[in-house]
PDB file of C-alpha atoms in Angstrom:
ATOM      1  CA  MET L   1       8.721  22.545 -17.677  1.00 48.00           C
ATOM      2  CA  LEU L   2       5.001  21.429 -16.376  1.00 66.00           C
ATOM      3  CA  GLY L   3       2.850  19.025 -18.618  1.00 85.00           C
ATOM      4  CA  ARG L   4       3.512  15.681 -19.767  1.00 91.00           C
ATOM      5  CA  HIS L   5       6.877  14.216 -20.802  1.00 94.00           C
ATOM      6  CA  PHE L   6       8.079  10.305 -21.175  1.00 97.00           C
ATOM      7  CA  VAL L   7      11.626   8.882 -20.480  1.00 97.00           C
ATOM      8  CA  VAL L   8      12.049   5.437 -21.734  1.00 98.00           C
ATOM      9  CA  HIS L   9      15.049   3.059 -21.654  1.00 98.00           C
ATOM     10  CA  SER L  10      18.124   3.991 -23.528  1.00 96.00           C
ATOM     11  CA  GLN L  11      18.111   1.336 -26.116  1.00 97.00           C
ATOM     12  CA  LEU L  12      14.063   1.252 -26.629  1.00 98.00           C
ATOM     13  CA  SER L  13      13.166   2.260 -29.939  1.00 96.00           C
ATOM     14  CA  VAL L  14       9.774   2.154 -32.105  1.00 96.00           C
ATOM     15  CA  GLY L  15       8.639   0.515 -35.275  1.00 95.00           C
ATOM     16  CA  ARG L  16       5.558   0.027 -36.938  1.00 94.00           C
ATOM     17  CA  SER L  17       4.614  -2.776 -34.925  1.00 92.00           C
ATOM     18  CA  GLY L  18       5.418  -1.272 -31.680  1.00 97.00           C
ATOM     19  CA  ALA L  19       8.333  -1.560 -29.062  1.00 98.00           C
ATOM     20  CA  MET L  20      12.141  -1.981 -30.703  1.00 98.00           C
ATOM     21  CA  ALA L  21      15.442  -2.918 -29.278  1.00 97.00           C
ATOM     22  CA  TYR L  22      18.450  -3.468 -31.752  1.00 95.00           C
ATOM     23  CA  GLN L  23      16.132  -2.898 -34.812  1.00 94.00           C
ATOM     24  CA  ASN L  24      14.559  -6.392 -33.736  1.00 95.00           C
ATOM     25  CA  LYS L  25      10.652  -6.341 -32.280  1.00 97.00           C
ATOM     26  CA  LEU L  26      10.600  -6.278 -28.351  1.00 98.00           C
ATOM     27  CA  LEU L  27       7.075  -7.721 -27.619  1.00 98.00           C
ATOM     28  CA  LEU L  28       6.847 -11.181 -26.725  1.00 97.00           C
ATOM     29  CA  ARG L  29       2.954 -12.573 -26.526  1.00 96.00           C
ATOM     30  CA  GLN L  30       1.798 -15.058 -24.157  1.00 94.00           C
ATOM     31  CA  GLY L  31      -1.021 -17.370 -25.235  1.00 86.00           C
ATOM     32  CA  GLU L  32      -4.468 -16.665 -23.632  1.00 80.00           C
ATOM     33  CA  ASN L  33      -4.481 -20.060 -21.710  1.00 80.00           C
ATOM     34  CA  ASP L  34      -0.788 -20.015 -20.292  1.00 90.00           C
ATOM     35  CA  MET L  35       0.599 -18.205 -17.322  1.00 92.00           C
ATOM     36  CA  ALA L  36       3.786 -17.533 -18.636  1.00 95.00           C
ATOM     37  CA  CYS L  37       3.603 -13.989 -18.702  1.00 97.00           C
ATOM     38  CA  GLY L  38       6.640 -13.833 -15.979  1.00 98.00           C
ATOM     39  CA  HIS L  39       9.010 -15.771 -18.209  1.00 97.00           C
ATOM     40  CA  HIS L  40       7.992 -13.645 -21.296  1.00 97.00           C
ATOM     41  CA  CYS L  41       8.958 -10.381 -19.251  1.00 98.00           C
ATOM     42  CA  VAL L  42      12.292 -12.083 -18.435  1.00 98.00           C
ATOM     43  CA  LEU L  43      12.923 -12.883 -22.283  1.00 98.00           C
ATOM     44  CA  MET L  44      11.788  -8.981 -23.235  1.00 99.00           C
ATOM     45  CA  ALA L  45      14.157  -7.860 -20.440  1.00 99.00           C
ATOM     46  CA  LEU L  46      17.151 -10.075 -21.628  1.00 98.00           C
ATOM     47  CA  MET L  47      16.432  -8.522 -25.444  1.00 98.00           C
ATOM     48  CA  LEU L  48      16.357  -5.061 -23.911  1.00 98.00           C
ATOM     49  CA  LEU L  49      19.135  -5.448 -21.925  1.00 98.00           C
ATOM     50  CA  GLY L  50      21.526  -6.764 -24.808  1.00 97.00           C
ATOM     51  CA  GLN L  51      21.982 -10.236 -23.709  1.00 96.00           C
ATOM     52  CA  VAL L  52      20.152 -12.234 -26.549  1.00 95.00           C
ATOM     53  CA  SER L  53      18.671 -11.576 -29.858  1.00 94.00           C
ATOM     54  CA  ARG L  54      14.920 -12.187 -30.779  1.00 94.00           C
ATOM     55  CA  ASP L  55      16.581 -14.390 -33.532  1.00 93.00           C
ATOM     56  CA  ALA L  56      18.212 -16.548 -30.658  1.00 93.00           C
ATOM     57  CA  LEU L  57      15.234 -17.271 -29.553  1.00 91.00           C
ATOM     58  CA  TYR L  58      14.079 -19.406 -31.981  1.00 88.00           C
ATOM     59  CA  GLU L  59      17.639 -21.387 -33.008  1.00 84.00           C
ATOM     60  CA  SER L  60      17.358 -24.871 -32.278  1.00 75.00           C
ATOM     61  CA  ASP L  61      20.999 -24.911 -30.889  1.00 79.00           C
ATOM     62  CA  LEU L  62      20.565 -22.563 -28.077  1.00 78.00           C
ATOM     63  CA  ASP L  63      23.258 -20.781 -25.991  1.00 88.00           C
ATOM     64  CA  THR L  64      23.700 -22.639 -22.784  1.00 93.00           C
ATOM     65  CA  ARG L  65      22.521 -19.597 -20.437  1.00 95.00           C
ATOM     66  CA  LEU L  66      19.464 -19.311 -22.500  1.00 94.00           C
ATOM     67  CA  MET L  67      18.952 -22.878 -22.380  1.00 93.00           C
ATOM     68  CA  GLU L  68      18.617 -22.560 -18.494  1.00 96.00           C
ATOM     69  CA  VAL L  69      16.281 -19.712 -18.757  1.00 96.00           C
ATOM     70  CA  SER L  70      13.911 -21.485 -21.236  1.00 94.00           C
ATOM     71  CA  ALA L  71      13.893 -24.730 -19.309  1.00 95.00           C
ATOM     72  CA  MET L  72      12.553 -22.966 -16.164  1.00 96.00           C
ATOM     73  CA  GLY L  73      10.213 -20.820 -18.202  1.00 94.00           C
ATOM     74  CA  GLN L  74       8.785 -24.110 -19.789  1.00 92.00           C
ATOM     75  CA  ALA L  75       8.513 -25.776 -16.173  1.00 94.00           C
ATOM     76  CA  LEU L  76       6.351 -22.783 -14.723  1.00 92.00           C
ATOM     77  CA  TYR L  77       4.399 -22.148 -17.992  1.00 91.00           C
ATOM     78  CA  PHE L  78       1.086 -22.758 -16.699  1.00 90.00           C
ATOM     79  CA  SER L  79       1.430 -22.432 -13.094  1.00 92.00           C
ATOM     80  CA  GLY L  80       3.170 -18.698 -13.109  1.00 93.00           C
ATOM     81  CA  CYS L  81       6.184 -17.333 -11.665  1.00 96.00           C
ATOM     82  CA  SER L  82       6.766 -16.263  -8.405  1.00 97.00           C
ATOM     83  CA  SER L  83       9.318 -13.083  -7.941  1.00 97.00           C
ATOM     84  CA  ALA L  84      11.956 -15.452  -6.776  1.00 98.00           C
ATOM     85  CA  ALA L  85      11.468 -17.597  -9.893  1.00 98.00           C
ATOM     86  CA  ILE L  86      11.562 -14.672 -11.858  1.00 98.00           C
ATOM     87  CA  ARG L  87      15.451 -13.913 -10.263  1.00 98.00           C
ATOM     88  CA  GLU L  88      16.273 -17.601 -10.813  1.00 98.00           C
ATOM     89  CA  GLN L  89      15.744 -17.084 -14.309  1.00 98.00           C
ATOM     90  CA  PHE L  90      18.367 -14.294 -14.488  1.00 98.00           C
ATOM     91  CA  ALA L  91      20.943 -16.067 -12.832  1.00 98.00           C
ATOM     92  CA  PRO L  92      22.448 -17.733 -15.647  1.00 98.00           C
ATOM     93  CA  PHE L  93      23.275 -14.116 -16.930  1.00 98.00           C
ATOM     94  CA  SER L  94      24.625 -13.072 -13.097  1.00 97.00           C
ATOM     95  CA  GLU L  95      28.128 -11.802 -14.400  1.00 96.00           C
ATOM     96  CA  GLN L  96      26.488  -9.360 -16.716  1.00 97.00           C
ATOM     97  CA  LEU L  97      23.232  -8.574 -15.112  1.00 98.00           C
ATOM     98  CA  GLN L  98      22.324  -7.445 -11.481  1.00 97.00           C
ATOM     99  CA  CYS L  99      19.073  -8.361 -10.541  1.00 98.00           C
ATOM    100  CA  ARG L 100      17.101  -7.930  -7.047  1.00 98.00           C
ATOM    101  CA  GLN L 101      13.466  -7.679  -5.909  1.00 98.00           C
ATOM    102  CA  LEU L 102      12.808  -4.059  -4.338  1.00 98.00           C
ATOM    103  CA  ARG L 103      11.339  -4.372  -1.093  1.00 97.00           C
ATOM    104  CA  ARG L 104      11.333  -0.721   0.533  1.00 97.00           C
ATOM    105  CA  ASN L 105       9.872   2.497  -0.942  1.00 98.00           C
ATOM    106  CA  VAL L 106       9.132   0.373  -3.853  1.00 98.00           C
ATOM    107  CA  GLU L 107       7.157   2.929  -5.793  1.00 98.00           C
ATOM    108  CA  ALA L 108       9.837   5.881  -5.484  1.00 98.00           C
ATOM    109  CA  ARG L 109      13.149   3.106  -5.920  1.00 98.00           C
ATOM    110  CA  THR L 110      11.060   1.671  -9.374  1.00 99.00           C
ATOM    111  CA  VAL L 111      10.757   4.952 -10.686  1.00 98.00           C
ATOM    112  CA  ALA L 112      14.648   5.957  -9.628  1.00 98.00           C
ATOM    113  CA  ALA L 113      15.614   2.213 -11.324  1.00 98.00           C
ATOM    114  CA  LEU L 114      14.096   3.040 -14.635  1.00 98.00           C
ATOM    115  CA  GLU L 115      15.857   6.676 -14.677  1.00 97.00           C
ATOM    116  CA  SER L 116      18.649   4.869 -14.223  1.00 96.00           C
ATOM    117  CA  ASP L 117      18.480   2.362 -17.503  1.00 97.00           C
ATOM    118  CA  HIS L 118      17.138  -0.599 -15.570  1.00 98.00           C
ATOM    119  CA  VAL L 119      14.200  -2.428 -16.323  1.00 99.00           C
ATOM    120  CA  CYS L 120      11.607  -3.616 -13.736  1.00 99.00           C
ATOM    121  CA  LEU L 121       9.602  -6.486 -13.656  1.00 99.00           C
ATOM    122  CA  VAL L 122       6.258  -5.688 -11.969  1.00 99.00           C
ATOM    123  CA  ARG L 123       3.459  -8.148 -10.735  1.00 98.00           C
ATOM    124  CA  PHE L 124      -0.034  -6.572 -10.145  1.00 98.00           C
ATOM    125  CA  THR L 125      -3.367  -8.037  -8.626  1.00 97.00           C
ATOM    126  CA  SER L 126      -6.145  -7.141 -10.585  1.00 96.00           C
ATOM    127  CA  PRO L 127     -10.017  -7.999  -9.325  1.00 92.00           C
ATOM    128  CA  CYS L 128      -9.829 -10.800 -11.494  1.00 91.00           C
ATOM    129  CA  TYR L 129      -6.094 -11.954 -11.965  1.00 93.00           C
ATOM    130  CA  SER L 130      -2.316 -11.601 -11.035  1.00 96.00           C
ATOM    131  CA  HIS L 131       0.072 -10.629 -13.810  1.00 97.00           C
ATOM    132  CA  TRP L 132       3.354  -9.544 -14.774  1.00 98.00           C
ATOM    133  CA  VAL L 133       4.434  -6.708 -16.754  1.00 99.00           C
ATOM    134  CA  LEU L 134       7.880  -5.123 -18.036  1.00 99.00           C
ATOM    135  CA  ALA L 135       8.014  -1.671 -17.116  1.00 99.00           C
ATOM    136  CA  VAL L 136      10.466   0.441 -19.614  1.00 99.00           C
ATOM    137  CA  GLY L 137       9.948   3.676 -19.010  1.00 98.00           C
ATOM    138  CA  VAL L 138       8.074   6.348 -16.456  1.00 98.00           C
ATOM    139  CA  MET L 139       5.521   9.228 -17.724  1.00 98.00           C
ATOM    140  CA  TYR L 140       5.596  12.483 -15.586  1.00 97.00           C
ATOM    141  CA  ALA L 141       2.775  14.789 -15.375  1.00 95.00           C
ATOM    142  CA  ASP L 142       3.322  18.126 -13.851  1.00 92.00           C
ATOM    143  CA  GLY L 143       6.875  17.366 -13.246  1.00 91.00           C
ATOM    144  CA  LYS L 144       5.805  14.243 -10.652  1.00 95.00           C
ATOM    145  CA  PRO L 145       5.780  10.467 -11.914  1.00 97.00           C
ATOM    146  CA  HIS L 146       2.338   9.819 -13.317  1.00 98.00           C
ATOM    147  CA  SER L 147       2.305   6.153 -14.840  1.00 98.00           C
ATOM    148  CA  LEU L 148       4.818   3.434 -15.652  1.00 99.00           C
ATOM    149  CA  LEU L 149       5.070   2.787 -19.473  1.00 99.00           C
ATOM    150  CA  VAL L 150       5.005  -1.084 -19.572  1.00 99.00           C
ATOM    151  CA  LEU L 151       5.139  -3.726 -22.085  1.00 99.00           C
ATOM    152  CA  ASP L 152       2.406  -6.309 -21.175  1.00 98.00           C
ATOM    153  CA  PRO L 153       2.580  -9.974 -23.033  1.00 98.00           C
ATOM    154  CA  LEU L 154      -0.903 -10.459 -23.004  1.00 96.00           C
ATOM    155  CA  MET L 155      -1.553  -7.467 -25.274  1.00 97.00           C
ATOM    156  CA  ASP L 156      -0.734  -6.410 -28.465  1.00 96.00           C
ATOM    157  CA  GLY L 157       1.743  -4.028 -29.458  1.00 97.00           C
ATOM    158  CA  VAL L 158       0.488  -0.557 -30.605  1.00 97.00           C
ATOM    159  CA  PRO L 159       2.046   0.882 -33.476  1.00 96.00           C
ATOM    160  CA  LEU L 160       4.725   3.456 -33.354  1.00 95.00           C
ATOM    161  CA  THR L 161       4.549   3.098 -29.685  1.00 97.00           C
ATOM    162  CA  PRO L 162       7.208   1.815 -27.306  1.00 97.00           C
ATOM    163  CA  TRP L 163       4.640   0.763 -24.538  1.00 98.00           C
ATOM    164  CA  ASN L 164       1.440  -1.169 -24.932  1.00 98.00           C
ATOM    165  CA  ALA L 165       0.016  -0.489 -21.502  1.00 99.00           C
ATOM    166  CA  LEU L 166       0.315   1.817 -18.174  1.00 99.00           C
ATOM    167  CA  MET L 167       0.604   1.241 -14.826  1.00 99.00           C
ATOM    168  CA  GLU L 168      -1.518   4.669 -13.985  1.00 98.00           C
ATOM    169  CA  HIS L 169      -1.196   6.918 -10.847  1.00 98.00           C
ATOM    170  CA  TRP L 170       1.683   4.869  -9.997  1.00 98.00           C
ATOM    171  CA  GLY L 171       2.573   5.192  -6.190  1.00 96.00           C
ATOM    172  CA  SER L 172      -0.922   6.170  -5.502  1.00 96.00           C
ATOM    173  CA  LYS L 173      -4.042   4.211  -4.159  1.00 94.00           C
ATOM    174  CA  LYS L 174      -5.588   4.952  -7.478  1.00 97.00           C
ATOM    175  CA  LEU L 175      -3.234   2.761  -9.395  1.00 98.00           C
ATOM    176  CA  ARG L 176      -4.584   1.481 -12.815  1.00 98.00           C
ATOM    177  CA  ASN L 177      -3.509  -1.147 -15.401  1.00 98.00           C
ATOM    178  CA  THR L 178      -4.758   0.559 -18.546  1.00 98.00           C
ATOM    179  CA  ASN L 179      -4.287  -0.770 -22.014  1.00 96.00           C
ATOM    180  CA  ALA L 180      -6.055  -0.407 -25.458  1.00 92.00           C
ATOM    181  CA  ARG L 181      -8.791  -3.087 -24.492  1.00 93.00           C
ATOM    182  CA  TRP L 182      -9.561  -2.252 -20.391  1.00 94.00           C
ATOM    183  CA  SER L 183      -8.750  -0.182 -17.572  1.00 97.00           C
ATOM    184  CA  GLU L 184      -8.938  -2.002 -14.201  1.00 98.00           C
ATOM    185  CA  LYS L 185      -7.958  -1.382 -10.724  1.00 98.00           C
ATOM    186  CA  ALA L 186      -4.648  -3.038  -9.262  1.00 98.00           C
ATOM    187  CA  THR L 187      -2.202  -3.384  -6.278  1.00 98.00           C
ATOM    188  CA  VAL L 188       1.380  -3.781  -6.780  1.00 98.00           C
ATOM    189  CA  ASP L 189       2.397  -7.441  -5.368  1.00 98.00           C
ATOM    190  CA  LYS L 190       6.199  -7.503  -6.349  1.00 98.00           C
ATOM    191  CA  VAL L 191       8.738  -5.790  -8.115  1.00 99.00           C
ATOM    192  CA  VAL L 192      12.131  -6.880  -9.540  1.00 99.00           C
ATOM    193  CA  GLN L 193      14.845  -4.363 -10.924  1.00 99.00           C
ATOM    194  CA  VAL L 194      17.204  -5.553 -13.095  1.00 98.00           C
ATOM    195  CA  GLY L 195      19.924  -3.829 -15.071  1.00 97.00           C
ATOM    196  CA  LEU L 196      23.754  -3.820 -16.574  1.00 97.00           C
ATOM    197  CA  ARG L 197      26.586  -4.597 -13.959  1.00 92.00           C
ATOM    198  CA  SER L 198      28.940  -2.768 -16.268  1.00 82.00           C
ATOM    199  CA  ARG L 199      27.378   0.703 -16.152  1.00 68.00           C
ATOM    200  CA  ARG L 200      24.505   2.724 -14.466  1.00 66.00           C
ATOM    201  CA  GLY L 201      23.374   4.700 -17.374  1.00 74.00           C
ATOM    202  CA  THR L 202      20.514   7.309 -17.725  1.00 84.00           C
ATOM    203  CA  ALA L 203      16.972   6.690 -19.455  1.00 85.00           C
ATOM    204  CA  ILE L 204      16.562   9.087 -22.297  1.00 82.00           C
ATOM    205  CA  ALA L 205      13.548  11.531 -22.949  1.00 86.00           C
ATOM    206  CA  LEU L 206      11.271  11.126 -25.923  1.00 80.00           C
ATOM    207  CA  ALA L 207      10.963  14.310 -28.051  1.00 57.00           C
TER     208      ALA L 207
END
């Protein structure tokens, strides 16, 4: 059927504050003066993939694996994450998760990963800055991938919507990062795919 339709991760749901996973708010916000977007995307991915709960992030006695992730994230809080640093933060969960950087046919493989119930951490560059976002789904227009549905830790959640930004015109030179506050030209720098080792599922279509 032509027109627009959306597919999202099977564990993604929605509440009044926006994206939810396992009945907990999913979006994590970074500060305006830090460079912790990548670390926040790692934590959101871990929550959506069922490896940690939101409550666990605030416990005084952290799980050993989460302590490792937090320590790496804190070390990079004001300097930002490379793709290697992103992969290192998933390493404590390597028995449960598979993680790899996409290097060839990146745009098509990103869509395929999202369709298979994985998530993708996408780093893009705009005219003013570089930034990581977490892709959780795909918007199709007339049967073709048009936009990635992303959670951007720099932006507020959108009520009753399981994403808060778009990577529009995905796979074309017209790529734009679009959110409730602005829309800007962008180029993709890196994509890191993460998913469960135990199964390769299927993303769900939104009604």
